[in-house]
Coordinates of C-alpha atoms and ligand atoms in Angstrom, one line a residue:
M1 CA 215.8 26.8 164.8
S2 CA 218.0 28.0 167.7
D3 CA 221.6 27.0 168.0
S4 CA 221.5 26.0 171.7
S5 CA 223.8 23.2 172.6
A6 CA 222.4 20.1 174.0
A7 CA 223.7 21.0 177.5
D8 CA 222.0 24.4 177.3
I9 CA 218.7 22.8 176.3
L10 CA 218.9 20.3 179.1
N11 CA 219.6 23.1 181.6
K12 CA 216.5 24.9 180.4
I13 CA 214.1 21.9 180.5
K14 CA 215.3 20.0 183.6
P15 CA 213.5 22.4 186.0
L16 CA 210.3 21.4 184.3
M17 CA 210.8 17.7 185.2
H18 CA 209.2 15.9 188.2
K19 CA 206.2 18.2 188.2
R20 CA 203.2 15.9 189.0
V21 CA 200.3 17.2 186.9
G22 CA 196.7 16.3 187.6
P23 CA 194.2 15.1 188.4
Y24 CA 192.7 14.1 185.1
N25 CA 189.3 13.0 186.1
S26 CA 187.0 10.4 184.5
W27 CA 183.8 11.4 182.7
N28 CA 182.0 8.3 183.9
P29 CA 182.4 5.5 186.4
V30 CA 183.5 2.1 185.3
S31 CA 180.5 0.6 183.6
R32 CA 179.4 -2.8 182.2
T33 CA 178.5 -1.2 178.8
Q34 CA 182.0 0.2 178.3
I35 CA 183.6 -3.1 179.3
W36 CA 181.3 -4.9 176.9
Q37 CA 182.2 -2.6 174.1
W38 CA 185.9 -3.0 174.7
C39 CA 185.7 -6.8 175.0
S40 CA 183.6 -7.0 171.9
A41 CA 186.0 -4.8 169.9
M42 CA 189.1 -6.6 171.2
G43 CA 187.7 -10.1 170.8
D44 CA 188.4 -10.7 174.5
H45 CA 186.2 -13.5 175.8
N46 CA 187.6 -13.9 179.3
P47 CA 184.4 -14.8 181.3
L48 CA 185.7 -13.0 184.4
Y49 CA 184.8 -9.7 183.0
L50 CA 181.1 -10.0 182.1
D51 CA 179.8 -13.4 183.1
D52 CA 178.3 -13.0 186.6
Q53 CA 177.7 -16.7 187.1
Y54 CA 181.3 -17.5 186.2
R55 CA 182.6 -14.8 188.6
A56 CA 180.4 -16.2 191.4
E57 CA 181.7 -19.7 191.0
H58 CA 185.3 -19.2 190.0
S59 CA 186.5 -15.9 191.5
E60 CA 186.6 -13.8 194.6
F61 CA 185.1 -10.9 192.8
A62 CA 181.5 -9.7 193.5
A63 CA 179.1 -11.6 191.3
D64 CA 177.0 -8.6 190.4
K65 CA 179.8 -6.3 189.4
A66 CA 181.5 -6.5 186.0
V67 CA 185.3 -6.5 186.1
A68 CA 187.3 -4.3 183.8
P69 CA 190.1 -5.8 181.7
P70 CA 193.4 -4.3 183.1
A71 CA 194.3 -3.1 179.6
M72 CA 191.4 -0.6 179.8
M73 CA 193.2 1.4 182.5
Q74 CA 194.0 4.4 180.4
M75 CA 190.5 4.6 179.0
W76 CA 188.6 5.5 182.1
S77 CA 190.1 8.9 182.6
M78 CA 190.7 9.7 178.9
R79 CA 189.6 12.9 177.2
D80 CA 186.3 12.8 175.4
V81 CA 186.0 12.8 171.6
N82 CA 186.2 16.6 171.6
G83 CA 189.5 16.7 173.5
H84 CA 188.0 17.8 176.8
D85 CA 189.1 16.3 180.1
G86 CA 186.5 15.1 182.7
P87 CA 184.9 17.7 185.1
G88 CA 187.3 19.1 187.7
S89 CA 190.5 18.1 185.8
T90 CA 193.6 20.2 185.8
T91 CA 194.3 22.6 183.1
D92 CA 198.0 22.6 183.7
N93 CA 200.2 21.6 180.7
L94 CA 201.9 18.3 181.2
F95 CA 203.8 18.7 178.0
E96 CA 205.7 21.9 178.8
I97 CA 208.9 19.9 178.2
L98 CA 207.8 18.7 174.8
D99 CA 206.8 22.2 173.8
A100 CA 210.1 23.6 175.0
L101 CA 212.0 20.9 172.9
E102 CA 209.8 21.8 169.9
Q103 CA 210.9 25.5 170.2
E104 CA 214.5 24.3 170.2
G105 CA 214.0 22.6 166.9
Y106 CA 213.1 19.1 168.1
A107 CA 209.7 19.0 166.5
G108 CA 209.5 15.3 165.6
I109 CA 207.9 12.9 168.0
M110 CA 207.7 9.2 168.1
A111 CA 206.4 6.9 170.9
V112 CA 209.0 4.3 171.6
S113 CA 207.8 2.3 174.6
Y114 CA 204.9 1.8 176.9
D115 CA 205.5 -0.3 180.1
Q116 CA 202.5 -1.1 182.2
T117 CA 202.0 -2.3 185.7
F118 CA 198.6 -3.4 187.1
H119 CA 198.0 -3.4 190.8
R120 CA 194.3 -4.3 191.0
Y121 CA 191.3 -4.8 188.8
L122 CA 188.6 -2.1 188.6
E123 CA 185.0 -3.1 189.1
E124 CA 181.7 -1.6 188.0
G125 CA 181.1 1.6 189.9
D126 CA 184.8 2.4 190.5
R127 CA 185.9 5.8 189.5
A128 CA 189.3 6.6 188.1
H129 CA 191.6 9.6 187.7
H130 CA 195.2 9.9 186.8
Y131 CA 198.3 12.0 187.3
S132 CA 201.3 12.5 185.0
T133 CA 204.9 13.3 185.7
I134 CA 207.8 13.7 183.3
I135 CA 210.4 11.6 185.1
N136 CA 213.3 11.5 182.8
V137 CA 214.9 13.3 179.8
S138 CA 217.9 11.6 178.3
D139 CA 221.1 13.2 177.0
L140 CA 221.1 14.1 173.3
K141 CA 221.1 10.8 171.3
T142 CA 221.7 10.1 167.7
T143 CA 219.4 7.5 166.0
G144 CA 218.4 6.4 162.6
I145 CA 215.7 9.0 162.3
G146 CA 217.7 11.9 163.7
K147 CA 219.1 13.4 166.8
G148 CA 216.9 13.9 169.8
F149 CA 216.0 13.3 173.4
F150 CA 214.1 10.4 175.0
V151 CA 211.4 11.7 177.3
T152 CA 209.8 9.4 179.8
Q153 CA 206.4 10.1 181.4
L154 CA 205.0 8.3 184.4
A155 CA 201.2 8.0 184.4
E156 CA 199.6 7.0 187.8
F157 CA 196.1 5.7 187.5
M158 CA 194.2 6.1 190.8
D159 CA 190.8 4.9 192.0
Q160 CA 188.2 6.9 194.0
N161 CA 190.1 6.3 197.3
D162 CA 193.3 7.8 195.7
E163 CA 194.8 4.3 195.6
L164 CA 197.0 3.4 192.7
F165 CA 195.5 0.6 190.5
A166 CA 197.8 0.8 187.6
E167 CA 200.8 2.8 186.2
A168 CA 202.5 3.3 182.9
R169 CA 205.9 4.5 181.8
I170 CA 205.7 6.0 178.4
T171 CA 208.8 7.0 176.5
Y172 CA 208.8 9.4 173.5
F173 CA 211.6 10.3 171.2
K174 CA 211.6 14.0 170.5
Y175 CA 213.8 14.6 167.5
Q176 CA 215.1 17.0 164.9
V177 CA 213.4 16.1 161.7
P178 CA 216.2 15.8 159.1
K179 CA 215.9 18.5 156.4
K180 CA 216.5 15.9 153.7
P181 CA 215.0 12.4 154.0
A182 CA 217.6 9.5 154.0
G183 CA 218.5 8.6 150.4
A184 CA 217.6 12.0 149.0
S185 CA 221.1 12.6 147.8
K186 CA 221.0 9.7 145.5
P187 CA 220.2 10.9 142.0
S188 CA 217.9 7.9 141.3
A189 CA 215.5 8.8 144.1
P190 CA 215.3 12.6 144.4
G191 CA 213.4 13.6 147.5
K192 CA 211.9 10.2 147.9
I193 CA 210.1 9.7 151.2
N194 CA 210.8 6.3 152.7
R195 CA 208.5 4.1 154.7
I196 CA 209.3 4.1 158.4
H197 CA 210.7 0.8 159.3
P198 CA 208.9 -0.9 162.1
V199 CA 210.8 -1.5 165.3
E200 CA 212.6 -4.8 165.2
N201 CA 213.0 -6.3 168.7
H202 CA 213.4 -9.6 170.4
D203 CA 209.8 -10.5 169.8
H204 CA 209.6 -10.0 166.0
A205 CA 213.1 -9.8 164.6
H206 CA 212.6 -13.3 163.2
F207 CA 209.7 -12.1 161.1
W208 CA 211.7 -9.2 159.4
Q209 CA 214.8 -11.3 159.0
G210 CA 212.6 -14.0 157.4
L211 CA 211.3 -11.5 154.8
R212 CA 214.9 -10.4 154.0
D213 CA 215.7 -14.1 153.5
G214 CA 212.8 -14.5 151.2
K215 CA 210.4 -16.3 153.6
L216 CA 207.1 -15.3 155.3
L217 CA 207.5 -17.0 158.7
I218 CA 204.5 -17.8 161.0
Q219 CA 205.0 -18.5 164.6
K220 CA 204.0 -21.9 165.9
C221 CA 203.6 -22.8 169.6
D222 CA 206.0 -25.6 170.5
D223 CA 203.5 -26.9 173.1
C224 CA 200.0 -26.8 171.7
G225 CA 200.9 -26.4 168.0
E226 CA 198.7 -23.3 167.4
L227 CA 199.9 -20.9 164.8
R228 CA 199.9 -17.2 165.5
H229 CA 200.4 -13.9 163.7
P230 CA 201.4 -11.1 164.2
P231 CA 204.4 -12.2 166.3
Q232 CA 204.0 -12.2 170.0
P233 CA 206.0 -13.7 172.9
M234 CA 203.3 -15.9 174.4
C235 CA 200.8 -18.5 173.0
E236 CA 197.3 -17.1 173.8
H237 CA 195.9 -20.7 173.9
C238 CA 198.3 -22.4 176.4
Q239 CA 200.5 -19.5 177.6
S240 CA 203.6 -21.2 176.5
L241 CA 206.7 -19.1 175.7
R242 CA 208.2 -21.8 173.6
W243 CA 207.8 -21.3 169.8
S244 CA 209.3 -22.0 166.4
T245 CA 208.3 -20.9 162.9
I246 CA 206.9 -22.4 159.8
E247 CA 207.2 -21.0 156.3
S248 CA 204.0 -19.8 154.7
K249 CA 203.3 -20.7 151.1
G250 CA 201.9 -17.2 150.8
K251 CA 198.5 -18.3 149.4
G252 CA 195.2 -17.2 150.8
T253 CA 191.9 -15.4 150.4
V254 CA 190.8 -11.8 151.0
Y255 CA 188.9 -11.7 154.4
T256 CA 188.2 -8.0 154.0
Y257 CA 189.7 -4.9 152.5
T258 CA 189.6 -1.1 152.4
V259 CA 190.8 1.3 149.8
M260 CA 192.5 4.5 150.8
H261 CA 192.0 7.4 148.4
Y262 CA 192.6 10.5 150.4
P263 CA 194.7 12.1 151.9
E264 CA 197.5 10.9 149.7
I265 CA 200.4 10.5 152.2
P266 CA 203.8 9.5 150.8
P267 CA 205.4 7.1 150.3
F268 CA 202.3 5.0 149.4
D269 CA 200.7 4.8 146.0
Y270 CA 197.0 5.7 145.7
P271 CA 194.4 4.3 145.6
N272 CA 196.0 2.1 148.3
A273 CA 194.2 -1.2 148.8
I274 CA 194.8 -2.6 152.3
V275 CA 193.7 -6.2 152.7
L276 CA 193.3 -8.7 155.5
V277 CA 194.4 -12.0 154.0
D278 CA 193.4 -15.4 155.5
L279 CA 196.5 -17.5 154.7
E280 CA 196.0 -21.2 153.9
E281 CA 198.0 -22.1 157.0
G282 CA 195.2 -20.6 159.1
V283 CA 196.4 -17.2 160.3
R284 CA 195.3 -13.7 159.1
I285 CA 197.8 -11.0 157.9
V286 CA 197.4 -7.4 157.0
S287 CA 199.0 -6.3 153.8
Q288 CA 198.6 -4.3 150.6
L289 CA 197.0 -5.7 147.4
I290 CA 198.9 -4.7 144.3
G291 CA 197.9 -4.8 140.6
T292 CA 194.1 -5.0 141.0
K293 CA 191.7 -2.1 140.4
P294 CA 189.7 -1.3 143.5
D295 CA 186.4 -2.2 141.8
D296 CA 187.8 -5.7 141.1
I297 CA 188.7 -6.5 144.7
K298 CA 186.2 -9.0 146.2
V299 CA 186.0 -10.5 149.6
G300 CA 187.0 -14.2 149.3
M301 CA 189.1 -13.7 146.2
S302 CA 192.2 -15.9 146.0
V303 CA 195.5 -14.0 146.4
E304 CA 199.2 -14.9 146.3
M305 CA 202.1 -13.2 148.1
K306 CA 204.8 -11.4 146.2
L307 CA 207.8 -10.6 148.5
T308 CA 208.6 -7.1 147.4
E309 CA 211.6 -4.9 148.2
V310 CA 209.7 -1.7 148.7
Q311 CA 212.9 0.2 149.5
E312 CA 216.5 -0.6 150.2
D313 CA 216.0 -1.7 153.8
M314 CA 212.5 -3.2 153.6
T315 CA 211.0 -6.3 152.1
L316 CA 207.3 -6.7 152.6
P317 CA 204.9 -9.6 151.8
L318 CA 202.5 -7.8 149.4
F319 CA 199.7 -9.7 147.7
H320 CA 198.3 -9.9 144.1
A321 CA 195.2 -11.6 142.7
A322 CA 195.8 -15.3 142.0
D323 CA 193.6 -15.1 138.9
P324 CA 195.6 -13.2 136.3
S325 CA 192.5 -12.0 134.5
T326 CA 191.7 -9.6 137.4
T327 CA 195.3 -8.2 137.3
E328 CA 195.8 -4.8 135.7
K329 CA 198.2 -4.6 132.8
P330 CA 201.2 -2.5 133.9
Ligands
ZN1 ZN1 200.3 -23.0 172.8

């Protein structure tokens, strides 16, 4: 690791900013099949996208052209599964700045925000490409995971007429990975690797605070009464922004599960049973099932929550089998 001061590093990398890199071309035009796959995977049933009759009667869009959900914007000009950009794409390196920071010892990277603006819908047959520009690098900042720089990238998504249909501002934190994980100096936990605490912001701080207070809180729309989880600012049924919470009893059934065996990534215990639990209150939550052998886990089995302090700063709603005969003896 070099000993450059933060000012030296910034002087070195600032000339690499504001370079617009692109185009990154699409492999395929916007197609009904891909829109269908997305909507089906996301559970998005908005009839505007794929229902031609609905579009003819209720919108100004062409009846015979499927409309792409705005959130698909990044997908159209994405690399293929082998990591190759579409034909005619640039080979310039957008991430020179990230590489330079890495060489200065800031090897960690975490995505911290993704702000999107949509200017128009794409329709079947449209063809997308995008450009990217690093538009900002912060001064050296100290955070809970280490010291580093916030780097903001602007992605401009263009159509076949070179008109902007969407844009995104993506911020990464490029940081020095601490040599010793937090807490490593405590004799009781030598070298223990902690779970990374999820970001707590305005939209979900109530959920994490609730867990610390010993409660699993589920959001309830103040207008239509629908419950929702995970936390989000708006009710997807009535678009209301008004909400309160109810306390879950923590009882439910396993909707589905998967058991992770390999690779064994700390800090999790293996085999690691991840479950989707349908809570009695009517929402689904992702969690970890503890105390049951993988072979004994069954879809539909009754489970109960056990609020567990997995580490000093984190309480999680883990689940165990409600029937004690399926629970492993410690
Ligand atoms: Zn509502």
